[in-house]
CSV table of N, CA and C in Angstrom, one decimal:
chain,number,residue,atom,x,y,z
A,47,UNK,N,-4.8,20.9,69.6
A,47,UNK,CA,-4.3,22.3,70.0
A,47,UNK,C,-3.7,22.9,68.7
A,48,UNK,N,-2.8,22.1,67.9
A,48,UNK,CA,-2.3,22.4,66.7
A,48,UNK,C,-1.3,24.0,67.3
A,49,UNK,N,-0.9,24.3,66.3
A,49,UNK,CA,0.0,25.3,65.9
A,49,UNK,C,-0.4,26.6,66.5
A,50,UNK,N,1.1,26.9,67.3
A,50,UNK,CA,0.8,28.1,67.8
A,50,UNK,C,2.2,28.8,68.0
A,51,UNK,N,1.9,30.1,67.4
A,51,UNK,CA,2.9,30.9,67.4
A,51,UNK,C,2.9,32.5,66.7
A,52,UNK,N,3.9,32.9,66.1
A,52,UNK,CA,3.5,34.7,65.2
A,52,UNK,C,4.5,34.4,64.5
A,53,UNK,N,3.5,34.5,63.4
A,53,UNK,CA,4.7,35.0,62.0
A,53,UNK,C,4.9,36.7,61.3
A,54,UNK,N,6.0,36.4,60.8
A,54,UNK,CA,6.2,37.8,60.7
A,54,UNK,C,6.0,37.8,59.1
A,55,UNK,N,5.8,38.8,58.6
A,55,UNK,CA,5.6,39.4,56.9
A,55,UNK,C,6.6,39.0,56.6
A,56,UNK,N,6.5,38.7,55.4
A,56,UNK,CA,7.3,38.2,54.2
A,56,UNK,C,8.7,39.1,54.0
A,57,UNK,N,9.8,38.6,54.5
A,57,UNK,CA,11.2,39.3,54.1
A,57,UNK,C,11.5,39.8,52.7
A,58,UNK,N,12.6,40.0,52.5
A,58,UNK,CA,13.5,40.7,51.6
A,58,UNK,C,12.7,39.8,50.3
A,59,UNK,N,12.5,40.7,49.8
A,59,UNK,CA,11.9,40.1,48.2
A,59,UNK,C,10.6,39.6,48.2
A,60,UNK,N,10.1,39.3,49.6
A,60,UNK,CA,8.7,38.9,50.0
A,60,UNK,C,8.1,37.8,49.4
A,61,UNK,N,9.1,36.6,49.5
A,61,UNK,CA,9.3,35.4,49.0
A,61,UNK,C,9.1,34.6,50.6
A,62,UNK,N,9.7,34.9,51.7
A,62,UNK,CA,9.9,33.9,52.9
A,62,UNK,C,9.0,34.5,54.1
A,63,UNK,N,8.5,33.9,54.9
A,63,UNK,CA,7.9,34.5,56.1
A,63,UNK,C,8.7,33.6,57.4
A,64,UNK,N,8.8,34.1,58.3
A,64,UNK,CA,9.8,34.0,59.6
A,64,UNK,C,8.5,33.9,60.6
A,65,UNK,N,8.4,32.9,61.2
A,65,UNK,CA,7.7,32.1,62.0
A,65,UNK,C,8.6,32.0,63.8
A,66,UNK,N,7.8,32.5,64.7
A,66,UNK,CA,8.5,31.8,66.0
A,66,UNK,C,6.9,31.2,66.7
A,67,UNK,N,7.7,29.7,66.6
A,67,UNK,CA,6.2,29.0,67.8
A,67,UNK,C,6.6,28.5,69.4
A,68,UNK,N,5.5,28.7,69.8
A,68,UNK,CA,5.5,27.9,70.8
A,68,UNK,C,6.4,26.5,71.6
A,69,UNK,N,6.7,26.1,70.5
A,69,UNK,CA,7.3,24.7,70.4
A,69,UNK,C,8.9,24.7,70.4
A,70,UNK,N,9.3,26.7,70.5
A,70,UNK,CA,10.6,26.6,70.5
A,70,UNK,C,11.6,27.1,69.4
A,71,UNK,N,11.2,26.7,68.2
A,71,UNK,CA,11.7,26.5,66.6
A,71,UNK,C,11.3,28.0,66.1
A,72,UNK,N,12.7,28.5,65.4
A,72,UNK,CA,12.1,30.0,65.0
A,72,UNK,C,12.4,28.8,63.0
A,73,UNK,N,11.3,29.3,62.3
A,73,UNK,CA,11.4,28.7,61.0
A,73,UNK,C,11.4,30.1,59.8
A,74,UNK,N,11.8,29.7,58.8
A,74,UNK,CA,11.5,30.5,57.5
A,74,UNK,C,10.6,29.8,56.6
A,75,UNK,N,10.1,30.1,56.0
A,75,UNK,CA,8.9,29.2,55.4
A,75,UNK,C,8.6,29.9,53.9
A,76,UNK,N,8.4,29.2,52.5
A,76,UNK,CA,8.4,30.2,51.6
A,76,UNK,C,7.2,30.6,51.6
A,77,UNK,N,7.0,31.8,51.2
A,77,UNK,CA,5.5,32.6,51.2
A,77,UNK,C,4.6,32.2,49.9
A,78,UNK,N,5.1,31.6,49.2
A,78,UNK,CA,4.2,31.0,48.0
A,78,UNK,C,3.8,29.4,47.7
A,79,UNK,N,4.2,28.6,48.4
A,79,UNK,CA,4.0,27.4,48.5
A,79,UNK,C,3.7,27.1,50.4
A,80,UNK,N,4.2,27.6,51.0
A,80,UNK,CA,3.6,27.4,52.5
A,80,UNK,C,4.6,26.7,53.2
A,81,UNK,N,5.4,25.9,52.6
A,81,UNK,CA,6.6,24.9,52.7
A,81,UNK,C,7.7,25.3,53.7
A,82,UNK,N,8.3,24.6,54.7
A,82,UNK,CA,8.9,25.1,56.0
A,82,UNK,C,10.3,25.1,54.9
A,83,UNK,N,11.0,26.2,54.4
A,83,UNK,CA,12.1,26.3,53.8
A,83,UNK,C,13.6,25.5,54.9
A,84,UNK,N,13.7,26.0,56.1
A,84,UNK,CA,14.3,25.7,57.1
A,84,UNK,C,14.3,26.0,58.3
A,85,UNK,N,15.1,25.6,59.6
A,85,UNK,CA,14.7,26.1,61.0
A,85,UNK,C,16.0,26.8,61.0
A,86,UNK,N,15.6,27.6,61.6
A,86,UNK,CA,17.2,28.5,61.8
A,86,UNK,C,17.6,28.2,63.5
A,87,UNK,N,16.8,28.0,64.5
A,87,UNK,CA,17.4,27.4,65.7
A,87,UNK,C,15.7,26.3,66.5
A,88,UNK,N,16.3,25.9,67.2
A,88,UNK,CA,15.2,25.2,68.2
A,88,UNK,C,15.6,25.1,69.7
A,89,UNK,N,15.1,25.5,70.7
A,89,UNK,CA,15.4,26.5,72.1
A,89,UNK,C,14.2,25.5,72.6
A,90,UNK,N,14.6,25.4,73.7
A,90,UNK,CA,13.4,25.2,75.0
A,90,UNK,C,12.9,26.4,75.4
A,91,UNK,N,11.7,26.4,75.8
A,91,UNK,CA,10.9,27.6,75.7
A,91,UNK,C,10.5,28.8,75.0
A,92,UNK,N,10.1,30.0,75.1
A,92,UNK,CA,9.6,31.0,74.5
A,92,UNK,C,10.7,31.6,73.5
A,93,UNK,N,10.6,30.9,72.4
A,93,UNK,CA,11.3,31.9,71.2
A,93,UNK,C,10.3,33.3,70.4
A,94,UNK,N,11.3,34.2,70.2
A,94,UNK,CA,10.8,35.3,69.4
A,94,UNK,C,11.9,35.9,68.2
A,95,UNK,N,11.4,36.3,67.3
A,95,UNK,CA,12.1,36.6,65.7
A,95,UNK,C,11.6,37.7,65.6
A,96,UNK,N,12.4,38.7,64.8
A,96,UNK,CA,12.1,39.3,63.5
A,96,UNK,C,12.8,40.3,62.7
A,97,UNK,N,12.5,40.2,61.0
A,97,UNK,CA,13.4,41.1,60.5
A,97,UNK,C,14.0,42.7,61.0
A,98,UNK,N,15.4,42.6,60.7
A,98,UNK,CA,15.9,44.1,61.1
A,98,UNK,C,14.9,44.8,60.1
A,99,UNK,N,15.1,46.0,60.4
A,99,UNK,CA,14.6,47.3,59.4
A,99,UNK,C,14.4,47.3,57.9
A,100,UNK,N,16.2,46.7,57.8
A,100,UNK,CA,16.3,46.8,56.2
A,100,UNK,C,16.5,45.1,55.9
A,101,UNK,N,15.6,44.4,56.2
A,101,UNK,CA,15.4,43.1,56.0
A,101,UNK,C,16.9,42.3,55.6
A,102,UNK,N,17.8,43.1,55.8
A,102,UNK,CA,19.5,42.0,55.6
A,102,UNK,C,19.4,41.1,56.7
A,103,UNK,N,19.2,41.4,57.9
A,103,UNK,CA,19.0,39.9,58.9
A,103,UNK,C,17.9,40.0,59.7
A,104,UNK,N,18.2,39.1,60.4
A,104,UNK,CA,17.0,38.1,61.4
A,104,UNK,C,17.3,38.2,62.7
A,105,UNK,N,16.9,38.6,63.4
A,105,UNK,CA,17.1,38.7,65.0
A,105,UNK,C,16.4,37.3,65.7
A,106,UNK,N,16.9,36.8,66.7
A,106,UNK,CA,15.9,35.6,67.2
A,106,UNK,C,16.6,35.9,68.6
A,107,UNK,N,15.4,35.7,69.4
A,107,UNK,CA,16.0,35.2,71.4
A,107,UNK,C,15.2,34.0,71.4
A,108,UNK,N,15.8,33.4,72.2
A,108,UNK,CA,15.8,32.6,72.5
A,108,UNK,C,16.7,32.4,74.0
A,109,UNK,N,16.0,31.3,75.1
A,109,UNK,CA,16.2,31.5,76.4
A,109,UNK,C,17.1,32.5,77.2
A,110,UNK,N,16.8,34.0,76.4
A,110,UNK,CA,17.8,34.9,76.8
A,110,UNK,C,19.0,35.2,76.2
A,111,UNK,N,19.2,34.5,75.1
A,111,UNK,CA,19.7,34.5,74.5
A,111,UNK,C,19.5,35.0,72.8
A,112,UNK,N,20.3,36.4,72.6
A,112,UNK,CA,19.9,36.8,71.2
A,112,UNK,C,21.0,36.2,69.9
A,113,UNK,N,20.7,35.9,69.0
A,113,UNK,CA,21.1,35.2,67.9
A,113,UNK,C,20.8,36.2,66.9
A,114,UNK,N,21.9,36.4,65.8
A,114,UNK,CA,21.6,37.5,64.8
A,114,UNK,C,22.0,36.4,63.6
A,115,UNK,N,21.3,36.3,62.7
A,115,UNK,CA,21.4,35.7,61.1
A,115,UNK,C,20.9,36.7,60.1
A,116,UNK,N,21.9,36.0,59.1
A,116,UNK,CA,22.2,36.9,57.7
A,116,UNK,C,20.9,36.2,56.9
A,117,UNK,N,19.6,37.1,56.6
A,117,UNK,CA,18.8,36.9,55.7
A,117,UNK,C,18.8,36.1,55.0
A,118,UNK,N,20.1,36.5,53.7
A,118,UNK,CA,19.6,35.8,52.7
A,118,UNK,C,20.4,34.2,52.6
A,119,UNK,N,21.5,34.3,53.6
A,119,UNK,CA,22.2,32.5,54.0
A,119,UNK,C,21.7,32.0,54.5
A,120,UNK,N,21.1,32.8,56.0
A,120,UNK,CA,20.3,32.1,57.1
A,120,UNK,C,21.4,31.8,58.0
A,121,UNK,N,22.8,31.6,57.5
A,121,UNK,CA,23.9,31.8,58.5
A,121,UNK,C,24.1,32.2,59.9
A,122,UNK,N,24.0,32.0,61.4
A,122,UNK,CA,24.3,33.5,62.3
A,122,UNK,C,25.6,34.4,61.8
A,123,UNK,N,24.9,35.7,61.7
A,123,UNK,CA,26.2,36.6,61.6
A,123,UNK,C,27.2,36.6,62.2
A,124,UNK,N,27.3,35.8,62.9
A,124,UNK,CA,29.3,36.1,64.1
A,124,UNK,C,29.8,34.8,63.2
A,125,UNK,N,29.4,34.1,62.5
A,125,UNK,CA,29.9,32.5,62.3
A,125,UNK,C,31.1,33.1,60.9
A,126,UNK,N,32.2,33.1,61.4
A,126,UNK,CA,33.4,33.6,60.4
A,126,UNK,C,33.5,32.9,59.0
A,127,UNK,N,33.1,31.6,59.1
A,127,UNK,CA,33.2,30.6,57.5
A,127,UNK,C,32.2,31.1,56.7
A,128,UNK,N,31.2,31.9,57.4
A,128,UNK,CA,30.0,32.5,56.4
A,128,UNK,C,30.3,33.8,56.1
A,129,UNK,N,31.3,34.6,56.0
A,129,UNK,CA,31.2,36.0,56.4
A,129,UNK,C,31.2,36.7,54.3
């Protein structure tokens, strides 16, 4: 069956691409080597991503639930030790 899911265009500097699959896992991946950079969350069921406007963050839902991260940390934006 392999891999299944939608990646989004290459973020801020057009170095990373932002992946939500099937399997749950919203990932960043670098755009020049193909390499899963990190997973920013993993959800049971239907996850979806993608960059705000001006590429500073990352929006993700996940089971109804929306999660906002800072681009270029990958941090969630509410998390106060990251601010």
């Amino acid at each position: 069956a392999g891999w299944q899911g939608r990646a989004r265009p290459a973020g801020p500097g057009g170095d990373r691409i932002l992946s939500a699959a099937n399997d749950g896992a919203v990932r960043l991946w670098d755009a020049g080597t193909g390499t899963e950079v990190l997973t920013l969350l993993s959800a049971e069921g239907h996850v979806s991503a993608d960059w705000s406007h001006d590429g500073s963050r990352i929006a993700a839902l996940a089971g109804g639930e929306l999660k906002i991260f800072d681009a270029r940390s990958a941090y969630p934006s509410d998390d106060p030790a990251h601010r």
